[in-house]
Coordinates of C-alpha atoms in Angstrom, one line a residue:
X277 CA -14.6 -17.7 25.1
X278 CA -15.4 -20.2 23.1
X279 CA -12.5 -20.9 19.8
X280 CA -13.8 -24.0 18.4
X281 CA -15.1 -23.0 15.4
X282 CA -13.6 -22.5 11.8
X283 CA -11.9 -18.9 11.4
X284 CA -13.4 -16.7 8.6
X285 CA -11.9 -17.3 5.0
X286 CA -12.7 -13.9 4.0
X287 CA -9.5 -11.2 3.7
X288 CA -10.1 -8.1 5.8
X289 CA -11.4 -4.9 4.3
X290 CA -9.9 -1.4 5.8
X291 CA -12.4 1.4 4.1
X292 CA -11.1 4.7 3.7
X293 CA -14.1 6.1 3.0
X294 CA -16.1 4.6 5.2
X295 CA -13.6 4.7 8.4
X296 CA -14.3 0.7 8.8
X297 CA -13.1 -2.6 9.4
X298 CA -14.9 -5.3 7.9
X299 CA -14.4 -8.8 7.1
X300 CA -17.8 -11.2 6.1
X301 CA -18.5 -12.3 1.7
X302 CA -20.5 -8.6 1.8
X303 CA -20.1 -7.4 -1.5
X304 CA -22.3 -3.7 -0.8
X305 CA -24.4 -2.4 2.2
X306 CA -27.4 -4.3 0.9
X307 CA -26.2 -7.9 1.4
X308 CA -25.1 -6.7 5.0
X309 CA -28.1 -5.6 5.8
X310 CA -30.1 -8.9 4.4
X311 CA -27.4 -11.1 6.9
X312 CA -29.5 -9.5 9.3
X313 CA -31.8 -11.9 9.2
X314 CA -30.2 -14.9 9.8
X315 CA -27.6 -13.7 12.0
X316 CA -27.3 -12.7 15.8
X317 CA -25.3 -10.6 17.9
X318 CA -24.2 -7.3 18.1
X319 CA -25.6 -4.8 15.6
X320 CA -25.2 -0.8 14.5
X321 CA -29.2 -0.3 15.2
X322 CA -30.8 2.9 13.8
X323 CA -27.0 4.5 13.8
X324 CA -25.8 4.0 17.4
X325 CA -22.0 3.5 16.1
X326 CA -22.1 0.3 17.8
X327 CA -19.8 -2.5 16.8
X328 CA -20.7 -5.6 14.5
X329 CA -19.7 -8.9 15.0
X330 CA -22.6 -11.6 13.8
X331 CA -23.0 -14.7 14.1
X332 CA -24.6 -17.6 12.4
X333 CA -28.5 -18.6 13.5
X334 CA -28.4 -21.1 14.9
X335 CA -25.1 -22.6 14.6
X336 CA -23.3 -19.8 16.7
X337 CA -20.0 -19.8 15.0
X338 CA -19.0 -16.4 13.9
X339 CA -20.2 -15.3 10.6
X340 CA -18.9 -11.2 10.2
X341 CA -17.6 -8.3 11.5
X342 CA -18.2 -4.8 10.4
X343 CA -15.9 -2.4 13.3
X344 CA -15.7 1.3 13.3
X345 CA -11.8 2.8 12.7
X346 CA -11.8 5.0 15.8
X347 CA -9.7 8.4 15.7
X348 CA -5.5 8.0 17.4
X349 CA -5.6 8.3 21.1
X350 CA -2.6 8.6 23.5
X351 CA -4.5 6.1 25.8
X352 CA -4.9 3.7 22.9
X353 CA -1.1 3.8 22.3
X354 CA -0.7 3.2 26.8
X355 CA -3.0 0.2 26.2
X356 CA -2.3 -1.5 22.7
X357 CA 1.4 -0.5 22.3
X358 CA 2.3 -4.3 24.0
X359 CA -0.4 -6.2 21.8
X360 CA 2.1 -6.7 19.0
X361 CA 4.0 -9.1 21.5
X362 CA 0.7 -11.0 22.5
X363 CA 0.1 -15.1 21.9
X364 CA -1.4 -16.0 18.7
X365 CA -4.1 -18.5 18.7
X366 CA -6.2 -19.3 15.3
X367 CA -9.9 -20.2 15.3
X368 CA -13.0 -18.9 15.3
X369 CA -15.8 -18.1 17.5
X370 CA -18.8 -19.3 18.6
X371 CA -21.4 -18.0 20.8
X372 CA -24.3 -20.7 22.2
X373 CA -26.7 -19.8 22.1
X374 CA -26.5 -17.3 18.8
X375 CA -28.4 -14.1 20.6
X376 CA -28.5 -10.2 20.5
X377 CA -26.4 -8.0 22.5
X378 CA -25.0 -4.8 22.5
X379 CA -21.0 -3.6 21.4
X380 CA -20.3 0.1 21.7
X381 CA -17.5 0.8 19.3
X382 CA -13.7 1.1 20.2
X383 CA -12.9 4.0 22.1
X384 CA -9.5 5.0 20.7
X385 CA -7.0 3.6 17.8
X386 CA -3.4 2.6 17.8
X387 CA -1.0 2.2 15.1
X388 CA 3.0 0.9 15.1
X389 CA 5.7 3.2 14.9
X390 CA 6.5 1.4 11.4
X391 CA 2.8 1.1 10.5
X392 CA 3.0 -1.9 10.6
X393 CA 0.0 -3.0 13.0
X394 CA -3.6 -1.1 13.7
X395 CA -5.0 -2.0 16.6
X396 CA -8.2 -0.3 18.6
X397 CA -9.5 -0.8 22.2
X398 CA -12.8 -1.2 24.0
X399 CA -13.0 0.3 27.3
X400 CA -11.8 3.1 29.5
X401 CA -8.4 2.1 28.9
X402 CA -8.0 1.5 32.5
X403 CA -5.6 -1.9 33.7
X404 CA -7.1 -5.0 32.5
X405 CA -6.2 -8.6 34.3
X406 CA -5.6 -12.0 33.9
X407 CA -4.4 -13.5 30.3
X408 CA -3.9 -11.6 26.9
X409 CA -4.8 -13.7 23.4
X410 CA -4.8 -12.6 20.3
X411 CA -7.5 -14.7 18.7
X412 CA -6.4 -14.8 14.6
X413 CA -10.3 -15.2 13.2
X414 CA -9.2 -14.0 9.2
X415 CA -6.5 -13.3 7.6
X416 CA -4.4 -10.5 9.2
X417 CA -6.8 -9.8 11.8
X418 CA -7.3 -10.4 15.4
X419 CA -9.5 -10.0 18.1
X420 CA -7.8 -9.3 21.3
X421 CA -9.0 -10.7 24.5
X422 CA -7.8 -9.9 28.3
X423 CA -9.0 -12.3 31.0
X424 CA -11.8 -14.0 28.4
X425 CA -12.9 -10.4 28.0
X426 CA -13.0 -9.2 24.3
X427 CA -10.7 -5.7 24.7
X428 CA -10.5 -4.9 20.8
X429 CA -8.8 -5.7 18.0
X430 CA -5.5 -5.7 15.7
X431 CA -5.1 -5.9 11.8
X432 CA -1.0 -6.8 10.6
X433 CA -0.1 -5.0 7.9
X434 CA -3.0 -2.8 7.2
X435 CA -1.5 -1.4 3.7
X436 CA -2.2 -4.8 2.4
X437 CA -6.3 -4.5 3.0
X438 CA -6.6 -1.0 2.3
X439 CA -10.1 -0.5 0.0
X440 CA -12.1 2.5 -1.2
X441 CA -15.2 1.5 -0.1
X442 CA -16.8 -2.0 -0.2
X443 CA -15.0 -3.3 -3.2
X444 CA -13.4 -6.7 -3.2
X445 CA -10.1 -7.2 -1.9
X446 CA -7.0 -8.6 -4.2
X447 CA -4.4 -9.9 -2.5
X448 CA -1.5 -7.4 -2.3
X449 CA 2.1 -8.1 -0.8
X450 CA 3.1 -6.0 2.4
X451 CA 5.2 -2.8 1.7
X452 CA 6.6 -0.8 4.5
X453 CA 6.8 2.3 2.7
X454 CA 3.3 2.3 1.7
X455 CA 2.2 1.1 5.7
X456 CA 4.4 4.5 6.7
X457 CA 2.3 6.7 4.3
X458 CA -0.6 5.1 5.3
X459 CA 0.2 5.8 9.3
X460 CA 1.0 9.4 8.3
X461 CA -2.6 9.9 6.6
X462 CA -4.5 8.2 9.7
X463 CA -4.5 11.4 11.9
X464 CA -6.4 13.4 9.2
X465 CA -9.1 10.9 9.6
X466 CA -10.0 12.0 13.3
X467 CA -12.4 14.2 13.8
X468 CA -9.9 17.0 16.0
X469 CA -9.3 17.5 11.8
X470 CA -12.2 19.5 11.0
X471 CA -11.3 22.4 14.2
X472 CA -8.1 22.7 12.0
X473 CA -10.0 22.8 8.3
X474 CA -12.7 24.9 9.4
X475 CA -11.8 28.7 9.2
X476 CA -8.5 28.4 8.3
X477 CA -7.4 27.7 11.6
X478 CA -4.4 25.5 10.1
X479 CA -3.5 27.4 6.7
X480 CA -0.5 24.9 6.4
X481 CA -2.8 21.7 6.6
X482 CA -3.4 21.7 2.8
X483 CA 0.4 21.8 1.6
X484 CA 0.7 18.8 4.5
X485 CA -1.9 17.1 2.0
X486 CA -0.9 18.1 -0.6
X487 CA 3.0 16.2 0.0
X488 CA 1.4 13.3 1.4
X489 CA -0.4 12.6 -1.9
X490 CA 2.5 13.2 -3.8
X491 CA 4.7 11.1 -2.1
X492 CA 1.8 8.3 -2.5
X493 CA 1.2 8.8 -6.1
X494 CA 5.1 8.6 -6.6
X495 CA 4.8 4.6 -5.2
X496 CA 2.8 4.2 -8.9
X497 CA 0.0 2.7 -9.9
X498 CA 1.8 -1.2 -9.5
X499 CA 3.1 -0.4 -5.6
X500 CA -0.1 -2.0 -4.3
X501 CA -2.7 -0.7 -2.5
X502 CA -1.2 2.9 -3.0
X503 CA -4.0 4.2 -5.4
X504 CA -6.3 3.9 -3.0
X505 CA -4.8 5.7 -0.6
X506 CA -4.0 8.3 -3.0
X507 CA -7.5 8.8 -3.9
X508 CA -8.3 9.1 -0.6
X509 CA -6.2 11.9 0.4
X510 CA -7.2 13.5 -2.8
X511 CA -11.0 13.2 -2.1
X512 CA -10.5 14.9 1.6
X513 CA -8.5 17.8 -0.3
X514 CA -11.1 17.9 -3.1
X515 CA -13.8 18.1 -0.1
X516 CA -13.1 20.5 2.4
X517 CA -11.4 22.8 0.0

């Protein structure tokens, strides 16, 4: 593992929308895809769900990651649940020589009982040896590495770098109340949602929607990132029903 180069000035990005992670100076899907090109390392080819993290060609230091927001697991929380506690270490990264390879996405997600961290793991979730790092490579954001082995990642205070979908992010101040609401609406995200939406197999999940965007528009439009994750809740009600 390799930390000598510069972390990445760019704030992370938390899409609701999309159900990503990203951090890079991507302003929309095209400029991502362009990177491409002068970039190597592990990419989401012909829509494998594989993990991104780029790096420059042929410098090697890291240039981007685009990660996938992988549904709550109870082996997530057994294996991330302790990361909070973890060494901090700032850099970047830098892989010599800049190459290809391949980075099946995080397995399951984990979030703080305040809300306050979201972390997600590679792996089977099985014991992992030798020394824990939490390498900070943006603002907020870690990558988490057991034994020199990347094992996933953790974003602080996710409320702050909540977006719609690629927008730019402005700074916003961290608000517990906000991270809570924000923990609460993460389980509608998973896909074990749709067995309840589908015919009416949960006829109370609406009115469960339905008070967690209220109690989000009640922050206000100032408390924030709280619009958007009002207008997220509102687009999965105005979607499935």
């Amino acid at each position: 593992m390799d930390t000598s180069a510069p972390p990445l000035p760019h704030p992370p990005r938390l899409s609701l929308n999309g159900g990503f992670l990203m951090t890079g100076g991507y302003a929309k899907p095209s400029e991502r895809e362009q990177a491409y090109a002068v970039t190597r390392g592990s990419q989401d080819w012909l829509w494998t769900g594989d993990d991104e993290i780029r790096f420059q060609h042929p410098s090697g230091d890291l240039h981007s990651l685009f990660l996938h927001v992988p549904p709550l697991t109870d082996t997530a929380a057994g294996v991330c649940a302790s990361w909070p506690e973890t060494r901090i270490i700032t850099g970047g990264l830098r892989l010599s020589p800049a190459r290809n390879f391949e980075l099946p996405a995080t397995q399951g997600c984990w979030s703080s009982p305040d809300g306050g961290a979201l972390a997600a793991h590679y792996g089977s979730g099985g014991p992992a040896r030798g020394e824990r790092v939490r390498l900070r490579i943006a603002p907020c954001l870690d990558l988490v590495f057991v034994g020199g082995l990347l094992s996933g990642w953790l974003l602080e205070r996710p409320e702050r770098f909540l977006v719609t979908d690629w927008e730019p992010h402005d700074e916003s101040p961290p608000d517990p109340v906000l991270a809570g609401l924000l923990r609460a609406f993460l389980p509608y995200l998973a896909e074990p949602l749709i067995d309840r939406i589908t015919d009416d197999a949960d006829p109370g999940l609406l009115a469960e929607l339905r008070a967690l965007e209220t109690r989000t528009q009640a922050l206000g439009s100032s408390a924030g990132r709280a619009p958007v994750l009002a207008a997220a809740i509102r687009k999965l009600i105005e979607d499935w029903y």
